[in-house]
XYZ file of C-alpha atoms in Angstrom:
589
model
C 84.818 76.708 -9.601
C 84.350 73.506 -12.208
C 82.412 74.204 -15.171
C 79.214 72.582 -13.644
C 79.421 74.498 -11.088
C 79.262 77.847 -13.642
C 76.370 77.002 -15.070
C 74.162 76.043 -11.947
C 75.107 79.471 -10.862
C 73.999 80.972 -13.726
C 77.736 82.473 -15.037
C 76.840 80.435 -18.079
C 74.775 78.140 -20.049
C 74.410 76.100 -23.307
C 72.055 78.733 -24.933
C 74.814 81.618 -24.462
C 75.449 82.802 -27.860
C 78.897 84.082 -26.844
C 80.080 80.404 -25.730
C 82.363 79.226 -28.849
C 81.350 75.982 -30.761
C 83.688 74.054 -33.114
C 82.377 74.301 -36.298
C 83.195 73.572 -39.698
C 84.785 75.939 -41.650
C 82.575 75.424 -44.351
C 79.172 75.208 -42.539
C 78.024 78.482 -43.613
C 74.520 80.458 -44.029
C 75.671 80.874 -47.973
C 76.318 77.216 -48.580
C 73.366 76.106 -46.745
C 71.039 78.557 -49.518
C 72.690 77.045 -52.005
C 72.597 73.747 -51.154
C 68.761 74.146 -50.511
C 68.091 75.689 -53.925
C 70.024 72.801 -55.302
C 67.705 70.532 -53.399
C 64.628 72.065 -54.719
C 65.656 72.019 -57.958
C 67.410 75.090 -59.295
C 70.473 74.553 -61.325
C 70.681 78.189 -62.071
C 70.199 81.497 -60.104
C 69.431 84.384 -61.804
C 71.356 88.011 -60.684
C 72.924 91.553 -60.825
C 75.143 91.720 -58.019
C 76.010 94.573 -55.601
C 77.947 95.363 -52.705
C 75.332 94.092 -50.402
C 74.875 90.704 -52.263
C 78.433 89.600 -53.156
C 79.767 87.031 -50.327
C 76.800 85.447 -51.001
C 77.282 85.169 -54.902
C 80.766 83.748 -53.825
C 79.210 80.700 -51.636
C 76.330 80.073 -54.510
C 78.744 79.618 -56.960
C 80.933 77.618 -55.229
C 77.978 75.378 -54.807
C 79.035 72.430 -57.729
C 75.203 71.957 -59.054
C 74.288 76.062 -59.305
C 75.417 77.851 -62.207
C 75.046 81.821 -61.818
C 73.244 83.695 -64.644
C 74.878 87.107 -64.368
C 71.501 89.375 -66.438
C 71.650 93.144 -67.140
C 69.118 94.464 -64.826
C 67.050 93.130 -61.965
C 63.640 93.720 -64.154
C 64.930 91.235 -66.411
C 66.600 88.358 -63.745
C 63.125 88.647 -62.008
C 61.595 87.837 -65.454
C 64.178 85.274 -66.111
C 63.124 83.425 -62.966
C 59.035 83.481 -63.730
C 60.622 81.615 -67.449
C 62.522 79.435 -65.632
C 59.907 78.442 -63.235
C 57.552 77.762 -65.217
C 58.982 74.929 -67.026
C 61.357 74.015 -64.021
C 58.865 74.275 -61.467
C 60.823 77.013 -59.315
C 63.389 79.873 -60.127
C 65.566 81.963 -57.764
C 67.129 85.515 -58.331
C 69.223 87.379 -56.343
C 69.589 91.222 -55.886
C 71.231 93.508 -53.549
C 69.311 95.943 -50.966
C 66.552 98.373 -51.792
C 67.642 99.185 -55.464
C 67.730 96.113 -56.678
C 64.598 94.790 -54.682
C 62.660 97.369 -55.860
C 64.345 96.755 -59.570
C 62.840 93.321 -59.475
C 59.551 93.980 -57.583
C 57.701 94.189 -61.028
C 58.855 90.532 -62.168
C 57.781 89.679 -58.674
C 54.850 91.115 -58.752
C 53.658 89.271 -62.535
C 55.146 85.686 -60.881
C 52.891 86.254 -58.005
C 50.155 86.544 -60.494
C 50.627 83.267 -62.488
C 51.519 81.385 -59.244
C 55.117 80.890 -59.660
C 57.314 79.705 -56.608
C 60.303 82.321 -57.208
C 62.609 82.636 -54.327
C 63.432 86.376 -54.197
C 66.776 86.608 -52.262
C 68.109 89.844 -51.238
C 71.717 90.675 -49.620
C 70.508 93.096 -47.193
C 72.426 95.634 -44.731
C 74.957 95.075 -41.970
C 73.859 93.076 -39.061
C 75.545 96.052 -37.164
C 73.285 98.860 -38.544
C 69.818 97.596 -37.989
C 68.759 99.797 -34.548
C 71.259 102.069 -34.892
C 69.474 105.018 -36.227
C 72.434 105.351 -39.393
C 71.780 106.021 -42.767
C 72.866 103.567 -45.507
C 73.344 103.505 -49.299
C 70.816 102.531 -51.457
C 67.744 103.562 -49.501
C 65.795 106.439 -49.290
C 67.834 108.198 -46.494
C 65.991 106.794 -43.866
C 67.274 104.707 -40.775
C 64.134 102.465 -40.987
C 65.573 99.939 -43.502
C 61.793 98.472 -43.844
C 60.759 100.062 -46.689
C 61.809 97.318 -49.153
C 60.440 94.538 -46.755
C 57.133 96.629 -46.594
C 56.986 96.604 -50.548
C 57.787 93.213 -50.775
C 54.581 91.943 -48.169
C 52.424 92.228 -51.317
C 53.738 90.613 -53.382
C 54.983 87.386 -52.037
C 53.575 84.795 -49.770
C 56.618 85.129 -47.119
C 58.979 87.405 -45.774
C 62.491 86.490 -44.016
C 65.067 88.815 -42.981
C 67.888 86.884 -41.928
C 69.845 89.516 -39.785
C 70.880 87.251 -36.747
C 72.641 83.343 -37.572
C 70.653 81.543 -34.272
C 67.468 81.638 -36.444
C 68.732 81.837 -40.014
C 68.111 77.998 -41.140
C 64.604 78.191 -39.839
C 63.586 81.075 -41.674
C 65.630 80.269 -45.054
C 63.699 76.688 -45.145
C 60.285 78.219 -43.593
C 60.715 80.926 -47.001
C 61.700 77.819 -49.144
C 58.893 75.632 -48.351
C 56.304 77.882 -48.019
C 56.941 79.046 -51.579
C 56.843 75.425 -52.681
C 53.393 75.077 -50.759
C 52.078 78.050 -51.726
C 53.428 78.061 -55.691
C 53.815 82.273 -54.987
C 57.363 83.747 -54.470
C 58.723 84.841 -51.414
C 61.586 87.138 -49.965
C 64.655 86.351 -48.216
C 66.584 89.191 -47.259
C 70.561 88.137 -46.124
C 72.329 90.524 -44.218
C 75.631 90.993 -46.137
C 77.820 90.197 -43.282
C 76.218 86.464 -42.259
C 76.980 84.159 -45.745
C 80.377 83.326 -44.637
C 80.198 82.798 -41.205
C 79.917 78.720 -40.065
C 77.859 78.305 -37.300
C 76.260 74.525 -35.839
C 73.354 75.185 -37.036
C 74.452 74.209 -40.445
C 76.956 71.615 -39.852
C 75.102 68.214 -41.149
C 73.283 68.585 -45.240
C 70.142 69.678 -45.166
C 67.610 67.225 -44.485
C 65.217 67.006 -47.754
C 62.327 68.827 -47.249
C 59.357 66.307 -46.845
C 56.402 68.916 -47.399
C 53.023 67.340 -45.727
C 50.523 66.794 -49.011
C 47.386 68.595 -48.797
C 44.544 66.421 -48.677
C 40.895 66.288 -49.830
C 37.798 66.291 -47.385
C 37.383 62.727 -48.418
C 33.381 63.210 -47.450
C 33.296 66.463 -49.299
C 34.999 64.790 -52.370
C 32.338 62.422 -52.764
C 29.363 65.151 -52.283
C 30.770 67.561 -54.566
C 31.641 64.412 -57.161
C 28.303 62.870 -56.570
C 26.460 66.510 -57.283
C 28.449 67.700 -60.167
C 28.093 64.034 -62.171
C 24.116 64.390 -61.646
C 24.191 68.157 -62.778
C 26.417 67.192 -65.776
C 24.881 63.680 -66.177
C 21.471 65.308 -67.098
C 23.270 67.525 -69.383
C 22.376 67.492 -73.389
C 25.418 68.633 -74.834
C 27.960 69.562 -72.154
C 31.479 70.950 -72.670
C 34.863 71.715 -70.402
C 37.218 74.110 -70.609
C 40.504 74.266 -69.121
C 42.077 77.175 -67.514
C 45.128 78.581 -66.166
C 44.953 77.294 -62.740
C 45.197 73.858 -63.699
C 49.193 74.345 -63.283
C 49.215 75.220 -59.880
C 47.217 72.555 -58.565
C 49.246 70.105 -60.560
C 45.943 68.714 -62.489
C 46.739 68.855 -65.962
C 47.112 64.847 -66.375
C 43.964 64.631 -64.158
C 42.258 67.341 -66.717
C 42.745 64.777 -69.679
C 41.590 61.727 -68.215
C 37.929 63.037 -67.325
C 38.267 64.371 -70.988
C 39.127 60.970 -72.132
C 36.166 59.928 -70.233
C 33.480 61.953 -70.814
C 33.509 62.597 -74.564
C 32.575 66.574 -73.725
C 34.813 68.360 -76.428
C 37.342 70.123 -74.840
C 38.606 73.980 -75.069
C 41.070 76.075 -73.461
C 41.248 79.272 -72.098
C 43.642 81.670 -73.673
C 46.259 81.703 -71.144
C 46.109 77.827 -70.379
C 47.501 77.543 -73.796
C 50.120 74.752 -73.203
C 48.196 73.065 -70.396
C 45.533 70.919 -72.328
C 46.970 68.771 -74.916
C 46.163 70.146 -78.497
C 46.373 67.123 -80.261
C 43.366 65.605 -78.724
C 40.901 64.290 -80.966
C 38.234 66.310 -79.545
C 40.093 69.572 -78.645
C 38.323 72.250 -79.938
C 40.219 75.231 -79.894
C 40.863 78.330 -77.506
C 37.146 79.874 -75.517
C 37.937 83.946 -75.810
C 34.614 85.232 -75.784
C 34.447 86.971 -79.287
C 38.243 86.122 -80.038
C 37.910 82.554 -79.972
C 39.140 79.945 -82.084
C 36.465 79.524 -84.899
C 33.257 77.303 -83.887
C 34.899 77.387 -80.131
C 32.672 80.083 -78.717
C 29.725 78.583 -80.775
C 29.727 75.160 -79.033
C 30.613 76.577 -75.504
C 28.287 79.594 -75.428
C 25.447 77.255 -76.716
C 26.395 73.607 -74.156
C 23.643 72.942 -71.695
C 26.256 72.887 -68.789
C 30.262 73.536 -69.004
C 32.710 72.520 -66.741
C 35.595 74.774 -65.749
C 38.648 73.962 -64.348
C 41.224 76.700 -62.751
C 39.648 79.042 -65.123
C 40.714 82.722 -63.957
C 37.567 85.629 -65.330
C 39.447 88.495 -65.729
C 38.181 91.916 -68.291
C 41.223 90.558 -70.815
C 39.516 87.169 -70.422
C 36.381 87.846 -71.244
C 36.942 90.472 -73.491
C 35.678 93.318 -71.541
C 33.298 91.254 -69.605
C 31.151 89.959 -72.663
C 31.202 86.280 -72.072
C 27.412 85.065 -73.104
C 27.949 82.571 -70.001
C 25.566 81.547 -67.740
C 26.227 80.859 -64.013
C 23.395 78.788 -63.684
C 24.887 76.099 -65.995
C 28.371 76.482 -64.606
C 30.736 73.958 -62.634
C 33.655 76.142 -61.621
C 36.642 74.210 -60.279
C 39.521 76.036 -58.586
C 42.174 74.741 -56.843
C 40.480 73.553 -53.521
C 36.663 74.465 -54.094
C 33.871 73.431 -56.166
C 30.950 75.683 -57.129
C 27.854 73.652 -58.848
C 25.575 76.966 -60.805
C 24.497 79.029 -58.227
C 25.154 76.421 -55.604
C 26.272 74.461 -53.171
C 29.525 75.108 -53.445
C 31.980 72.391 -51.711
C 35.722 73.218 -49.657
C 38.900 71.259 -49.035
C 38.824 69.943 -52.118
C 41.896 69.012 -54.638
C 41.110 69.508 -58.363
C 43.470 66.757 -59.313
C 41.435 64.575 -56.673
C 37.668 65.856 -57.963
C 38.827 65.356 -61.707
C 39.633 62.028 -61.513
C 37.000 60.498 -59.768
C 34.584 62.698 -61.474
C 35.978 61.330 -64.455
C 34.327 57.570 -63.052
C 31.422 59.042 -62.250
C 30.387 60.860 -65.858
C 28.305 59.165 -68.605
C 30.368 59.229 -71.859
C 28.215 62.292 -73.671
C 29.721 63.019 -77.347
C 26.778 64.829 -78.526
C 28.345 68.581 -78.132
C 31.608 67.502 -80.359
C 28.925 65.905 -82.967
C 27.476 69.085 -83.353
C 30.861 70.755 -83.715
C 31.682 68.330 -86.387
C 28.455 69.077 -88.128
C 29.525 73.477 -88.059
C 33.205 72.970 -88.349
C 34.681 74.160 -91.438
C 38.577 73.852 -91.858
C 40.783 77.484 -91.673
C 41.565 78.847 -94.762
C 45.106 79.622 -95.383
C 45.917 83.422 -95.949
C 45.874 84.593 -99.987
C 48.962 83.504 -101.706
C 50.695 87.065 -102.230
C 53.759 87.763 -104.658
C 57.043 86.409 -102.572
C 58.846 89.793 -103.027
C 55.415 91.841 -101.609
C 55.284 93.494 -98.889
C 55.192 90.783 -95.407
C 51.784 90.330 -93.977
C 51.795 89.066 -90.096
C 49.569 86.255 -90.958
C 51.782 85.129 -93.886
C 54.313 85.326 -90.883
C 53.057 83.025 -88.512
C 51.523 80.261 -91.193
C 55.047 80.009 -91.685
C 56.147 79.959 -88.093
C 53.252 76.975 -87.370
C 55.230 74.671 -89.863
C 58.398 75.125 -87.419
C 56.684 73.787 -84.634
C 57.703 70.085 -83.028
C 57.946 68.535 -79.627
C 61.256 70.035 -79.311
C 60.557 73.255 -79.472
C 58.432 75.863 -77.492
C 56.822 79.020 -78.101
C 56.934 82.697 -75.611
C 54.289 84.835 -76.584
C 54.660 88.798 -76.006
C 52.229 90.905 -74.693
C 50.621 92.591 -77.524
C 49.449 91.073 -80.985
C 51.574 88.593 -80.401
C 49.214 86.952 -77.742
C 45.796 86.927 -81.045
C 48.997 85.452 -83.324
C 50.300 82.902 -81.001
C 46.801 81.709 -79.586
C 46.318 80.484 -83.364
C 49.254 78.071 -83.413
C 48.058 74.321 -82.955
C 50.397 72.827 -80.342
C 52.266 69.700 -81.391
C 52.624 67.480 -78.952
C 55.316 67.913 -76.407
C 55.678 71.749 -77.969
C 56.136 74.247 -74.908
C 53.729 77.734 -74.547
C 54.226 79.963 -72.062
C 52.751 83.975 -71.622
C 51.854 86.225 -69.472
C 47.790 86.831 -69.677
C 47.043 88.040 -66.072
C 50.283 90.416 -65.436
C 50.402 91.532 -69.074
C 53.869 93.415 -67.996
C 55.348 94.260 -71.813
C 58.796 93.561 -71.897
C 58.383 90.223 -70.306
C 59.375 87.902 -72.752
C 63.080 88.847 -73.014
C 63.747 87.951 -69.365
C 61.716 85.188 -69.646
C 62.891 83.449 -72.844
C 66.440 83.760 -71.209
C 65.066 82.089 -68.131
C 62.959 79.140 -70.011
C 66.103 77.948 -72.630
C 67.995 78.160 -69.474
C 65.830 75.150 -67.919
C 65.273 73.374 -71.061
C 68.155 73.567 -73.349
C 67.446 69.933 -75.339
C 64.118 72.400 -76.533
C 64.409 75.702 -79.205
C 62.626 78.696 -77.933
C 60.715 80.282 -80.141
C 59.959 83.471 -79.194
C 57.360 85.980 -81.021
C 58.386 90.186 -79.448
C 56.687 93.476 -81.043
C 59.359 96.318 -81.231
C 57.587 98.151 -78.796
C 58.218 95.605 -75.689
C 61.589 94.768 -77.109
C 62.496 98.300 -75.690
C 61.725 98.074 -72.722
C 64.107 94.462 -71.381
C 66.551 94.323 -74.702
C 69.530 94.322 -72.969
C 69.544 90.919 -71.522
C 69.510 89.347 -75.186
C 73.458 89.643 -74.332
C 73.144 87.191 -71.366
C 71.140 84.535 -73.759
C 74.585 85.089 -75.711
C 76.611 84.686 -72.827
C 74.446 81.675 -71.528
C 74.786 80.042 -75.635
C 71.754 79.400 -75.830
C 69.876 78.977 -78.817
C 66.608 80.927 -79.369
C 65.038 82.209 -82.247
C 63.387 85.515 -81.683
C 61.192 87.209 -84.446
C 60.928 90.699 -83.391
C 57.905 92.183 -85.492
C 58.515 95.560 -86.248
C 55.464 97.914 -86.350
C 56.209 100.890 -85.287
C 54.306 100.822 -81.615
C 52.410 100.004 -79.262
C 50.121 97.960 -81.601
C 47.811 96.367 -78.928
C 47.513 100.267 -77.200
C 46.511 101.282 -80.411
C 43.660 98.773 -80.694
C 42.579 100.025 -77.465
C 42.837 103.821 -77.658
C 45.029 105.523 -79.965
C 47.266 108.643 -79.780
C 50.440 109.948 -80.502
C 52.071 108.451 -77.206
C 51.717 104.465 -78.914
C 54.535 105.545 -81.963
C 58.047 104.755 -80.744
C 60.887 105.914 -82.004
C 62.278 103.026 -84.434
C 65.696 101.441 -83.905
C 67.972 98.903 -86.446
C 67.051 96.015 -84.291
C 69.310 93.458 -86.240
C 72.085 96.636 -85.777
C 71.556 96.999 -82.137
C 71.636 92.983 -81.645
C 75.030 92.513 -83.761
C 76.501 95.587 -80.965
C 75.752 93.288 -78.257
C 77.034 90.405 -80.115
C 80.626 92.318 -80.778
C 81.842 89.317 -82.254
C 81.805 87.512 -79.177
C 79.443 83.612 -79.489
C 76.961 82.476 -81.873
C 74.789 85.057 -82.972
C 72.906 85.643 -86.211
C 70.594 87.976 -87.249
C 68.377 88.895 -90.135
C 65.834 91.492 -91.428
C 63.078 90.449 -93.703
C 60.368 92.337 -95.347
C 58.487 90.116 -97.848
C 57.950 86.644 -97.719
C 61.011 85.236 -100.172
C 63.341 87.015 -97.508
C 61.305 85.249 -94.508
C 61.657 81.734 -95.962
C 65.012 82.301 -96.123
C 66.113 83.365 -92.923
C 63.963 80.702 -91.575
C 65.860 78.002 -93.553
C 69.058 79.017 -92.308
C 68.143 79.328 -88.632
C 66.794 75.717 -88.621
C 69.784 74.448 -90.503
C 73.067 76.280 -91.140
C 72.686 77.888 -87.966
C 70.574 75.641 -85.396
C 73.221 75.782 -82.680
C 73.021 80.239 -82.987
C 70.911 82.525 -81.713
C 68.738 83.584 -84.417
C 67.246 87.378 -84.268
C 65.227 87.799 -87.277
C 63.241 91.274 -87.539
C 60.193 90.791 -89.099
C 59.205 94.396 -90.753
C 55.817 94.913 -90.721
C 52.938 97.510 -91.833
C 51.938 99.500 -88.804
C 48.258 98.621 -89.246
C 49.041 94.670 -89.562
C 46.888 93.114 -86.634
C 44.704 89.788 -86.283
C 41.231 90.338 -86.623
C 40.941 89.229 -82.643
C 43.435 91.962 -81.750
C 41.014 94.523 -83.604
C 37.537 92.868 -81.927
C 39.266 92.516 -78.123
C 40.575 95.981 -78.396
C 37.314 97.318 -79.188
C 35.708 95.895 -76.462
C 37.940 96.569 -73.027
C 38.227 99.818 -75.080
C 34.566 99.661 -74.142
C 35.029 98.580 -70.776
C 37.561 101.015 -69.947
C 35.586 103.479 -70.587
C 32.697 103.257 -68.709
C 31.132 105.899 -67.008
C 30.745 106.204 -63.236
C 27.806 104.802 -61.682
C 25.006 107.246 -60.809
C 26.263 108.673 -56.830
């Protein structure tokens, strides 16, 4: 019997998986990944390796544009991709099964807050055991290997589990895209067995993704435009405000030409610091409630109307819920919906798209940035203090403000460091990046690592109490490894300085470590590494001066030793109030 013959009686047919194709050798699962993440844009993949994850660490860094970033922990490669992402516009890590996935989940978890496309990949179990009612290494003992998956639905926008090559390619660059659609991370679990085995599916190069643009309601555009320039028009002194959600709907140029437009003055929200340009003639400061930047709150609180775009009103936000805003005078702006006051509200809507032809639409209105001209009074600069004294924080970051430039960018901690950082005016083209929503302490390690990574022509500057230092300092060795070039004050306290603020006890004192010591361990003589401990203001200068200059191309680790009871004012007000909100009593049954 001829082969057609075979398959017209059914002994056979072109969908048989067991029918052999000719494939190239090299057409593999593995290098398709990387290729894809090369596509995308990722030149480096973040990773702690283990036995489940390893063939496919050998076909990603085979791949000639992906450089693997071997980091200490999975906590820290997951933080290392939000950094990296966020300048980069996408990060990948990659963990083995169940211990590292649930290693990483926290990173995850805070990139999935901020709206950070991180592609999560996992090397997962044995084709062969799935079904099979076995028990496998790094779980829990259980033959359901779902547990991680299950974990993992919360935090990302999409789940693939790639245990069977026929459908791999469609569910690697369904995962892909999506998280490029969605700007939220996914998972992509890899059984361990399938990265080095070719199969047709992956014989020709990818085919670039072409992802279909969303689109604006072009009829809703023009309502919601028409009614939001009459509400605003009518307006005496109106204001807008930029928030945090102006990243992920790609509207930050959009944000500055209706601000070039309308002659509102313009503020930020705390963690869209970096977003709005700061060197705008009518930027205003930072809108935090009580916190804010001097005469901020004053002109916001008291505008007519205020327009908010991608602003995010969380308890840290508005400072235990005591914003002295009014709904009624509101334009909120999110992503793809418009809310006028208390209505109407308008849907399938771009903010890019609504900004800029709002932006034609609004009469030029100055009179709310007159009247902050009137109030404004210029900062004062902190009292000059004997050079050998005692280092105050504020003395601190005065300095720190004079090392800012377009080439350099700043990673605030969670902690005090968020109050001290806020106050830094933003030169133009100067990175700022933290991590308001999340608030995960320890983040900044991972993620300094991850942001010089994707920007190396820029100097990190990164600003780390002792107390979050503790929990992620290990990976300090990778930015050593990686040569980059950081400069990391680490401001020594003794605690949990923000807890404090917020409730005090004997569980916020940690137990204090030679930072500088511990640092020059890791160094072991191995790269450029300096470090330096300061305590008065002569000793700061210093160690400044030499990280700029002598040793530019170094890592720089200068502890900053501090009083325990050194905080911003802000830090002292905010605390008070979530304290306040925190502890609020049930409501009457």
């Amino acid at each position: 019997m001829d082969e057609s013959c075979k398959a017209a009686n059914g002994s056979t047919s072109i969908l048989d998986s067991s029918t052999p194709a000719v494939v190239a050798s090299d057409a593999t699962l593995g290098r398709h990944v990387a290729r894809r993440l090369v596509e995308i844009g990722v030149k480096d993949v973040f990773s702690v390796p283990g036995d489940f994850n390893l063939t496919l660490l050998d076909h990603l860094i085979a791949e000639p544009g992906l450089k693997n970033i071997g980091c200490c922990n999975e906590l820290n490669a997951g933080y290392a991709a939000d950094g990296y992402a966020r300048s980069r516009g996408v990060g990948a890590c990659v963990v083995t099964f169940t211990v590292g996935g649930l290693s990483i989940i926290n990173a995850i978890a805070g990139a999935y807050s901020e709206n950070l496309p991180v592609i999560c990949i996992v090397g997962g179990p044995n084709t062969n055991d799935y079904g099979t009612n076995r028990i496998l290494h790094h779980t829990i003992g259980l033959s359901d290997f779902s547990q991680e998956l299950r974990c993992f639905q919360t935090v990302t926008c999409y789940q693939a589990v790639v245990n069977h090559l026929e459908d791999a390619h469609e569910q690697i660059d369904t995962a892909i895209s999506t998280a490029l659609k969605e700007s939220r991370p996914v998972y992509i679990s890899i059984s361990c067995n399938l990265p080095g085995i070719p199969h047709p599916t992956f014989i020709r190069e990818p085919v670039p993704f072409s992802l279909t643009p969303r689109l604006s309601n072009k009829m809703g555009l023009e309502a919601a435009v028409d009614a939001t320039a009459a509400f605003l028009n009518k307006a005496v002194k109106p204001v807008i405000i930029g928030g945090p959600k102006l990243r992920v709907a790609k509207a930050c140029e959009a944000f500055v030409e209706l601000a070039n437009a309308c002659g509102y003055p313009i503020a930020v929200m705390p963690s869209a610091k970096g977003l709005v340009p700061e060197h705008h003639s009518r930027f205003i400061g930072t809108y935090w409630g009580a916190v804010s930047t001097t005469f901020c709150a004053e002109i916001v609180e008291s505008a007519d109307a205020y327009l908010f775009a991608g602003p995010i009103f969380n308890d840290y936000s508005s400072v235990g819920y005591s914003l002295l805003l009014k709904k009624e005078k509101a334009v909120v702006v999110q992503p793809n919906r418009v809310v006028i006051a208390n209505g109407p509200a308008f849907g399938c809507i771009l903010m890019k798209d609504f900004l800029q032809e709002l932006a034609k639409k609004l009469n030029h209105n100055a009179t709310a940035y007159e009247n902050y001209q009137r109030i404004f009074v210029p900062d004062g600069v902190p009292p000059k203090s004997d050079p050998k004294a005692p280092l105050r924080v504020n003395i601190m970051f005065q300095h720190i403000q004079k090392m800012l430039s377009g080439s350099t960018a700043v990673i605030a901690e969670t902690g005090d460091s968020w109050f001290n950082c806020q106050k830094l005016r933003l030169p133009e083209g100067c990175g700022y990046e933290f991590q308001m929503q999340y608030g995960s302490i320890g983040w900044s390690v991972g993620a300094t690592l991850g942001y010089a990574q994707s920007v190396p022509e820029k100097r990190v500057i990164a600003c780390i109490g002792d107390g979050s230092f503790q929990v992620t300092a290990q990976d300090i060795s990778t930015m050593m490894r990686c040569e980059q070039k950081s400069i990391i004050f680490l401001i020594n306290n003794g605690g949990y300085t923000i807890e404090v603020e917020i409730h005090d006890g004997p569980y916020n004192v940690i137990k204090n470590w030679n930072y500088t010591g511990l640092v020059e361990a890791i160094h072991n003589g191995e790269g450029n590494c300096w470090t330096k401990k300061v305590k008065c203001e002569e000793e700061l200068l210093e160690a400044i001066e030499i990280a700029t200059g002598e040793k530019k191309d170094f890592l720089c680790f200068i502890e900053v030793l501090v009083h325990k009871d050194d905080t911003s004012k802000e830090l002292l007000e905010w605390g008070s109030r979530v304290c306040a909100a925190n502890s609020r009593p049930p409501n009457p049954q």
